Short mmCIF file of C-alpha atoms in Angstrom, two decimals:
data_model
loop_
_atom_site.label_atom_id
_atom_site.label_comp_id
_atom_site.label_asym_id
_atom_site.label_seq_id
_atom_site.Cartn_x
_atom_site.Cartn_y
_atom_site.Cartn_z
CA MET A 1 31.80 -21.78 13.12
CA ALA A 2 28.63 -19.69 12.60
CA VAL A 3 25.66 -21.31 10.90
CA PRO A 4 24.77 -19.55 7.61
CA PRO A 5 21.35 -17.84 7.78
CA GLU A 6 19.99 -20.03 4.98
CA MET A 7 20.75 -23.12 7.08
CA GLU A 8 18.82 -21.61 10.00
CA HIS A 9 15.79 -21.26 7.72
CA PRO A 10 15.13 -24.79 6.50
CA ARG A 11 11.50 -24.25 5.41
CA LYS A 12 11.50 -24.41 1.61
CA ALA A 13 9.73 -21.60 -0.20
CA PHE A 14 9.10 -20.69 -3.80
CA GLY A 15 8.35 -17.40 -5.47
CA TRP A 16 9.38 -14.94 -8.15
CA ALA A 17 12.29 -12.57 -7.65
CA ALA A 18 14.21 -9.81 -9.37
CA LYS A 19 17.89 -10.66 -9.65
CA ASP A 20 19.26 -7.30 -10.82
CA THR A 21 18.25 -3.74 -11.71
CA SER A 22 16.67 -4.83 -15.00
CA GLY A 23 13.57 -5.42 -12.92
CA VAL A 24 12.72 -8.68 -14.68
CA LEU A 25 11.35 -11.31 -12.31
CA PHE A 26 12.15 -15.02 -12.47
CA PRO A 27 11.08 -18.15 -10.55
CA PHE A 28 13.14 -18.35 -7.38
CA LYS A 29 13.61 -20.96 -4.66
CA PHE A 30 14.52 -19.75 -1.18
CA SER A 31 13.80 -20.54 2.46
CA ARG A 32 11.84 -19.07 5.35
CA ARG A 33 12.14 -19.62 9.07
CA GLU A 34 10.14 -22.29 10.84
CA THR A 35 7.07 -21.11 12.75
CA GLY A 36 8.24 -19.50 16.00
CA GLU A 37 6.21 -19.41 19.19
CA LYS A 38 4.68 -16.03 18.28
CA ASP A 39 4.57 -16.63 14.52
CA VAL A 40 1.71 -17.18 12.13
CA THR A 41 2.41 -19.16 8.96
CA PHE A 42 -0.07 -18.87 6.11
CA LYS A 43 -0.49 -20.01 2.56
CA VAL A 44 -0.41 -16.98 0.27
CA LEU A 45 -3.51 -16.86 -1.92
CA TYR A 46 -3.30 -13.33 -3.39
CA CYS A 47 -0.71 -10.56 -3.51
CA GLY A 48 -1.25 -7.07 -4.87
CA ILE A 49 1.30 -5.31 -7.06
CA CYS A 50 2.17 -1.93 -5.57
CA HIS A 51 3.95 0.85 -7.45
CA SER A 52 6.63 0.51 -4.76
CA ASP A 53 7.33 -2.98 -6.09
CA LEU A 54 8.19 -1.46 -9.46
CA HIS A 55 10.55 1.07 -7.84
CA MET A 56 12.21 -1.62 -5.74
CA VAL A 57 12.78 -4.25 -8.43
CA LYS A 58 14.58 -1.60 -10.50
CA ASN A 59 16.40 -0.10 -7.49
CA GLU A 60 15.02 3.35 -8.33
CA TRP A 61 15.21 4.37 -4.67
CA GLY A 62 18.81 3.11 -4.35
CA ASN A 63 18.25 0.71 -1.46
CA SER A 64 17.35 -2.58 -3.15
CA THR A 65 19.26 -5.80 -2.53
CA TYR A 66 19.05 -8.84 -4.78
CA PRO A 67 17.58 -11.37 -5.14
CA LEU A 68 14.43 -9.44 -4.24
CA VAL A 69 11.02 -11.07 -3.79
CA PRO A 70 8.51 -8.16 -3.89
CA GLY A 71 5.01 -7.96 -2.50
CA HIS A 72 3.56 -6.31 0.61
CA GLU A 73 -0.16 -6.67 -0.04
CA ILE A 74 -0.39 -10.30 1.00
CA VAL A 75 -3.46 -12.32 1.97
CA GLY A 76 -4.01 -15.99 2.58
CA GLU A 77 -5.10 -18.74 4.94
CA VAL A 78 -3.37 -19.72 8.19
CA THR A 79 -1.74 -23.16 8.09
CA GLU A 80 0.21 -23.11 11.36
CA VAL A 81 0.47 -20.99 14.53
CA GLY A 82 3.12 -20.84 17.23
CA SER A 83 2.55 -22.07 20.76
CA LYS A 84 2.07 -18.53 22.16
CA VAL A 85 -0.09 -17.12 19.37
CA GLN A 86 -3.35 -15.76 20.80
CA LYS A 87 -5.16 -13.94 17.99
CA PHE A 88 -5.18 -16.49 15.17
CA LYS A 89 -5.92 -20.14 14.50
CA VAL A 90 -5.47 -22.50 11.56
CA GLY A 91 -7.95 -21.69 8.81
CA ASP A 92 -8.23 -17.97 9.55
CA LYS A 93 -8.09 -15.55 6.63
CA VAL A 94 -5.23 -13.12 7.25
CA GLY A 95 -2.98 -10.55 5.65
CA VAL A 96 0.43 -8.90 5.95
CA GLY A 97 1.14 -5.39 4.73
CA CYS A 98 4.27 -3.29 4.45
CA MET A 99 6.05 -4.24 7.67
CA VAL A 100 6.84 -7.40 9.60
CA GLN A 101 8.62 -6.13 12.71
CA SER A 102 9.47 -3.08 14.82
CA CYS A 103 11.37 -2.46 18.06
CA ARG A 104 8.12 -2.61 20.12
CA SER A 105 9.59 -0.29 22.78
CA CYS A 106 9.98 3.23 21.30
CA GLN A 107 7.40 5.99 21.62
CA SER A 108 5.99 5.28 18.17
CA CYS A 109 5.52 1.61 18.98
CA ASP A 110 3.98 2.48 22.36
CA GLU A 111 1.45 4.64 20.50
CA SER A 112 0.61 1.88 18.00
CA LEU A 113 2.52 3.72 15.29
CA GLU A 114 4.86 0.89 14.37
CA ASN A 115 5.05 2.34 10.87
CA TYR A 116 7.11 5.24 12.26
CA CYS A 117 9.43 3.13 14.40
CA PRO A 118 13.09 3.88 13.54
CA LYS A 119 13.73 0.12 13.56
CA MET A 120 10.67 -0.87 11.55
CA ILE A 121 11.45 -3.84 9.26
CA LEU A 122 9.89 -3.88 5.81
CA THR A 123 8.15 -6.95 4.48
CA TYR A 124 10.71 -7.42 1.73
CA GLY A 125 14.20 -6.27 0.86
CA ALA A 126 15.15 -5.48 4.46
CA LYS A 127 17.29 -7.06 7.15
CA ASP A 128 15.31 -9.15 9.61
CA VAL A 129 16.20 -9.40 13.30
CA ASP A 130 18.32 -12.50 12.61
CA GLY A 131 20.28 -10.79 9.84
CA THR A 132 18.57 -12.55 6.97
CA THR A 133 16.79 -10.75 4.14
CA THR A 134 13.01 -10.42 4.24
CA TYR A 135 11.10 -11.78 1.26
CA GLY A 136 7.67 -10.60 0.18
CA GLY A 137 4.40 -12.02 -1.04
CA TYR A 138 5.20 -13.06 -4.61
CA SER A 139 5.68 -16.44 -2.95
CA ASP A 140 3.82 -19.54 -1.84
CA HIS A 141 3.73 -18.89 1.90
CA MET A 142 4.55 -16.33 4.57
CA VAL A 143 5.78 -16.47 8.18
CA ALA A 144 5.24 -13.40 10.36
CA ASP A 145 4.96 -12.37 13.99
CA GLU A 146 1.26 -12.33 14.92
CA HIS A 147 1.50 -8.66 15.95
CA PHE A 148 2.00 -7.77 12.29
CA VAL A 149 -0.73 -10.01 10.91
CA ILE A 150 -4.18 -8.61 10.08
CA HIS A 151 -7.44 -10.53 10.33
CA ILE A 152 -9.46 -10.34 7.10
CA PRO A 153 -13.18 -10.04 7.99
CA ASP A 154 -15.77 -12.36 6.50
CA GLY A 155 -17.52 -10.80 3.55
CA LEU A 156 -14.43 -9.02 2.24
CA PRO A 157 -13.13 -10.93 -0.80
CA LEU A 158 -9.49 -11.88 -0.36
CA ASP A 159 -8.41 -10.67 -3.80
CA ALA A 160 -9.92 -7.22 -3.14
CA ALA A 161 -8.57 -7.15 0.41
CA ALA A 162 -4.94 -7.44 -0.72
CA PRO A 163 -4.43 -3.85 -2.02
CA LEU A 164 -6.04 -2.43 1.11
CA LEU A 165 -2.99 -3.56 3.11
CA CYS A 166 -0.89 -0.88 1.41
CA ALA A 167 -2.98 1.37 -0.84
CA GLY A 168 -5.94 1.27 1.53
CA ILE A 169 -4.12 2.14 4.74
CA THR A 170 -1.96 4.71 2.92
CA VAL A 171 -5.02 6.87 2.21
CA TYR A 172 -7.19 5.87 5.18
CA SER A 173 -4.62 6.90 7.79
CA PRO A 174 -4.23 10.55 6.71
CA LEU A 175 -7.98 10.95 6.30
CA ARG A 176 -8.39 9.88 9.92
CA TYR A 177 -5.35 11.59 11.45
CA PHE A 178 -5.87 14.99 9.81
CA GLY A 179 -9.59 15.06 10.61
CA LEU A 180 -10.66 14.67 7.00
CA ASP A 181 -13.09 11.89 7.89
CA LYS A 182 -16.08 14.08 8.81
CA PRO A 183 -19.33 14.05 6.80
CA GLY A 184 -19.82 17.09 4.60
CA LEU A 185 -16.17 18.06 4.19
CA GLN A 186 -14.96 19.10 0.76
CA LEU A 187 -12.02 16.87 -0.17
CA GLY A 188 -9.76 16.73 -3.21
CA VAL A 189 -7.97 13.64 -4.48
CA VAL A 190 -5.05 14.21 -6.83
CA GLY A 191 -4.38 11.33 -9.21
CA LEU A 192 -6.75 8.50 -10.03
CA GLY A 193 -4.53 5.44 -9.85
CA GLY A 194 -4.08 2.64 -7.35
CA LEU A 195 -4.03 5.01 -4.37
CA GLY A 196 -6.33 7.70 -5.71
CA HIS A 197 -9.31 5.52 -6.56
CA VAL A 198 -9.24 3.98 -3.07
CA ALA A 199 -8.98 7.46 -1.53
CA VAL A 200 -12.15 8.45 -3.38
CA LYS A 201 -13.97 5.38 -2.06
CA PHE A 202 -12.91 5.90 1.55
CA ALA A 203 -13.67 9.63 1.43
CA LYS A 204 -17.16 8.93 0.09
CA ALA A 205 -17.67 6.27 2.78
CA PHE A 206 -16.84 8.97 5.38
CA GLY A 207 -19.52 11.19 3.84
CA ALA A 208 -17.28 13.74 2.13
CA LYS A 209 -17.88 15.65 -1.09
CA VAL A 210 -15.02 14.55 -3.34
CA THR A 211 -13.34 16.42 -6.18
CA VAL A 212 -10.93 14.41 -8.32
CA ILE A 213 -8.01 16.46 -9.70
CA SER A 214 -6.30 14.87 -12.68
CA THR A 215 -4.14 15.74 -15.66
CA SER A 216 -6.39 13.64 -17.90
CA SER A 217 -9.91 14.69 -18.88
CA ASN A 218 -10.46 11.11 -20.06
CA LYS A 219 -10.92 10.00 -16.45
CA LYS A 220 -13.89 12.27 -15.70
CA LYS A 221 -16.62 9.77 -16.56
CA GLU A 222 -14.86 7.01 -14.63
CA ALA A 223 -14.35 9.25 -11.57
CA ILE A 224 -17.93 10.44 -11.34
CA GLU A 225 -20.06 7.61 -12.73
CA HIS A 226 -18.06 4.63 -11.50
CA LEU A 227 -16.17 5.78 -8.39
CA GLY A 228 -18.80 8.19 -7.14
CA ALA A 229 -16.80 11.43 -7.09
CA ASP A 230 -18.90 14.58 -6.94
CA SER A 231 -16.83 16.68 -9.33
CA PHE A 232 -13.77 16.52 -11.55
CA VAL A 233 -11.12 19.11 -12.35
CA VAL A 234 -8.45 18.97 -15.05
CA SER A 235 -5.36 20.40 -13.36
CA SER A 236 -3.99 21.92 -16.59
CA ASP A 237 -7.20 23.86 -17.23
CA GLN A 238 -6.76 27.21 -15.48
CA ASN A 239 -10.44 28.06 -15.69
CA GLN A 240 -11.47 24.81 -14.00
CA MET A 241 -8.82 25.23 -11.32
CA ARG A 242 -9.77 28.84 -10.71
CA ALA A 243 -13.40 27.83 -10.18
CA VAL A 244 -12.40 25.53 -7.31
CA MET A 245 -9.90 27.88 -5.60
CA GLY A 246 -10.36 28.17 -1.84
CA THR A 247 -13.08 25.53 -1.64
CA LEU A 248 -11.38 22.38 -0.31
CA ASP A 249 -10.89 21.43 3.35
CA GLY A 250 -8.20 18.94 2.44
CA ILE A 251 -6.43 17.25 -0.43
CA ILE A 252 -4.91 13.77 -0.60
CA ASP A 253 -2.12 13.91 -3.19
CA THR A 254 -1.35 10.41 -4.49
CA VAL A 255 0.90 11.35 -7.42
CA SER A 256 4.36 9.75 -7.51
CA ALA A 257 5.68 11.93 -10.34
CA VAL A 258 7.15 15.42 -10.02
CA HIS A 259 4.32 17.96 -10.19
CA PRO A 260 3.65 21.57 -9.07
CA LEU A 261 2.19 22.10 -5.60
CA PHE A 262 1.37 25.82 -5.96
CA PRO A 263 -1.92 25.28 -7.85
CA LEU A 264 -3.04 22.65 -5.35
CA ILE A 265 -2.36 24.85 -2.33
CA GLY A 266 -4.53 27.48 -3.97
CA LEU A 267 -7.51 25.13 -3.93
CA LEU A 268 -7.45 24.88 -0.12
CA LYS A 269 -9.58 26.87 2.26
CA THR A 270 -7.95 28.70 5.16
CA HIS A 271 -6.50 26.01 7.48
CA GLY A 272 -6.69 23.53 4.61
CA LYS A 273 -4.37 20.53 4.49
CA LEU A 274 -2.49 19.11 1.52
CA VAL A 275 -1.33 15.62 2.46
CA MET A 276 1.28 13.90 0.34
CA VAL A 277 1.13 10.10 0.10
CA GLY A 278 2.83 9.63 -3.28
CA ALA A 279 6.61 9.29 -3.40
CA PRO A 280 8.19 11.25 -6.30
CA GLU A 281 11.77 10.28 -7.10
CA LYS A 282 12.90 13.92 -7.10
CA PRO A 283 12.20 16.79 -4.66
CA LEU A 284 9.15 18.97 -5.23
CA GLU A 285 9.19 22.77 -5.07
CA LEU A 286 7.24 24.09 -2.10
CA PRO A 287 6.06 27.72 -2.28
CA VAL A 288 5.79 29.24 1.19
CA PHE A 289 3.72 32.40 0.67
CA PRO A 290 0.45 30.60 -0.10
CA LEU A 291 0.91 28.66 3.12
CA LEU A 292 1.42 31.82 5.15
CA LEU A 293 -1.59 33.55 3.64
CA GLY A 294 -4.06 30.91 4.79
CA ARG A 295 -2.37 29.04 7.62
CA LYS A 296 -2.34 26.08 5.30
CA MET A 297 -0.45 22.85 5.82
CA VAL A 298 1.56 20.54 3.60
CA ALA A 299 2.07 17.21 5.33
CA GLY A 300 3.05 13.64 4.62
CA SER A 301 1.79 10.26 5.73
CA CYS A 302 3.13 6.73 5.40
CA ILE A 303 0.86 3.66 5.74
CA GLY A 304 -0.43 3.18 9.32
CA GLY A 305 0.12 1.30 12.55
CA MET A 306 -1.22 -2.19 13.14
CA ASN A 307 -4.28 -1.15 15.16
CA GLU A 308 -5.25 1.40 12.53
CA THR A 309 -4.67 -1.09 9.71
CA GLN A 310 -7.08 -3.53 11.36
CA GLU A 311 -9.53 -0.66 11.88
CA MET A 312 -9.24 0.22 8.19
CA ILE A 313 -9.87 -3.32 6.95
CA ASP A 314 -12.88 -3.68 9.28
CA PHE A 315 -14.24 -0.32 8.05
CA ALA A 316 -13.77 -1.42 4.44
CA ALA A 317 -15.70 -4.63 5.08
CA LYS A 318 -18.52 -2.77 6.85
CA HIS A 319 -18.87 -0.05 4.18
CA ASP A 320 -18.12 -2.24 1.15
CA VAL A 321 -14.97 -0.35 0.19
CA LYS A 322 -13.20 -2.55 -2.34
CA PRO A 323 -10.40 -1.59 -4.73
CA ASP A 324 -10.95 -2.13 -8.44
CA ILE A 325 -8.60 -4.93 -9.37
CA GLU A 326 -7.34 -6.97 -12.31
CA VAL A 327 -6.46 -10.48 -11.17
CA ILE A 328 -3.53 -12.02 -13.03
CA PRO A 329 -1.49 -15.25 -13.02
CA ILE A 330 2.06 -15.12 -11.68
CA ASP A 331 3.62 -15.67 -15.10
CA TYR A 332 2.02 -12.40 -16.25
CA VAL A 333 3.87 -10.40 -13.60
CA ASN A 334 6.55 -8.93 -15.89
CA THR A 335 3.93 -7.76 -18.37
CA ALA A 336 1.95 -6.31 -15.48
CA MET A 337 5.01 -4.34 -14.37
CA GLU A 338 5.37 -2.90 -17.88
CA ARG A 339 1.71 -1.94 -17.93
CA LEU A 340 1.95 -0.45 -14.44
CA LEU A 341 4.77 1.79 -15.64
CA LYS A 342 2.36 3.13 -18.29
CA ALA A 343 -0.54 3.40 -15.81
CA ASP A 344 -2.35 0.81 -17.89
CA VAL A 345 -4.43 -0.78 -15.13
CA LYS A 346 -7.75 -0.04 -13.42
CA TYR A 347 -6.58 0.19 -10.78
CA ARG A 348 -4.55 -2.49 -9.07
CA PHE A 349 -3.03 -5.74 -10.27
CA VAL A 350 -3.52 -8.65 -7.90
CA ILE A 351 -1.60 -11.89 -8.45
CA ASP A 352 -3.58 -15.10 -8.00
CA ILE A 353 -0.79 -16.82 -6.10
CA GLY A 354 -2.85 -19.74 -4.81
CA ASN A 355 -3.94 -21.00 -8.22
CA THR A 356 -1.02 -20.04 -10.46
CA LEU A 357 2.26 -20.15 -8.48
CA LYS A 358 3.74 -23.61 -8.87
CA PRO A 359 7.35 -24.76 -8.32
CA SER A 360 7.46 -25.75 -11.99
CA SER A 361 6.07 -22.44 -13.30
#
C-alpha cells in the first residue's frame, strides 16, 4: 500500500493559507519534507506579498489548488543543509523566489534560464517532483534544493531583499536582456506600483533617463522627488503624450490591468522595445501598423534564471537598490490583500514572519 505524501513529509510546518476562492487566509498546519542531501532548510524571516499572491488566493488565473500557502519572495536564515550542499552553510542569509525546481536538462536549463523550463515548478500551488503540493513563504520555514536558493549579500536588509526575488528580477531581467541597461538610454516605466517603482530604481542605477508613465497625476511628485525619475507623463493627457512621442529607447510596462498599447508604441523611437511584465487577466489589443512603421518590438519577460537572479541581488546590494516596503505582522495579511487590491501601498507589503508568525496566532 502506497504511503500518503503527507506521511512522507513528517517535518511539521505552520503558516497561513487560503482554503477557497474567497481569498481569505487562515492559520494552517502542514508538513514539509526533511532536508535532502542537496536541500537547504531555512527559517523564514520575511516574505513579500506579490500581486500574484492576490490572483492565486482567489483563483483568478484558474489554476489554484487549495489549501494554498502563498508567498514567493522569501528570505531567512539557514538552519540545516544536506550532506551534498556546497554553496551554503548554517547561518547564511538566503532567499527563494518564484520557483523551486526545473528539469535541469532542457535547453533553457542548460542556458541558466530555468524560469522558461517547461517543467519548472513554482514555489507554491504546484506539484512537486514527489507529487505533493508546494507551499510558499507565508510559513515558518522553507526547504529547497540549493540550486534554487539565493545568497543574500551582507549590507542588503532582509526585509527589503524579499521583494527583489520576484519584483526585482521581473524588471531587472528585461532591462538586461533587451539591452536597456546602457547609460544614457531614454526609458519609460508604465505604472508606479510594486514592479514599477523597482524598475525606476534599477533603470536609474544603470544610468538611464527615466520617464514614468501613469494614469494618475498624483504620483508625479513621488516619482521625481522620491524615486529619482527624470520626467513624468500622464497617459490620459494627449498633449503630454504627444510631447514624448518617438523619444524612448524602451518601455517596461508593469501594468496588470487591461490598457491600450497603441499610445505606448507611439512613444518609442525606431527599433524601440515595449516589454510587458504585468499580467492582465484579459487579452490586450495589439495594433500592428505602428510596429511596422518603426521596426518596433512588443515583447514579454517572466522573472529570470537562477544565475541572473543572484546577479540582480548582488547588483542591488552594490548600488543600494531597495524596494520601498511596508512591514506588517502576519495577522494583518487579509487587510493587506484588501489594500493591495486598491493599490493602497507604497509599494510592497512585506510580512515579518520571524517575529509575528506563531503556531497560536
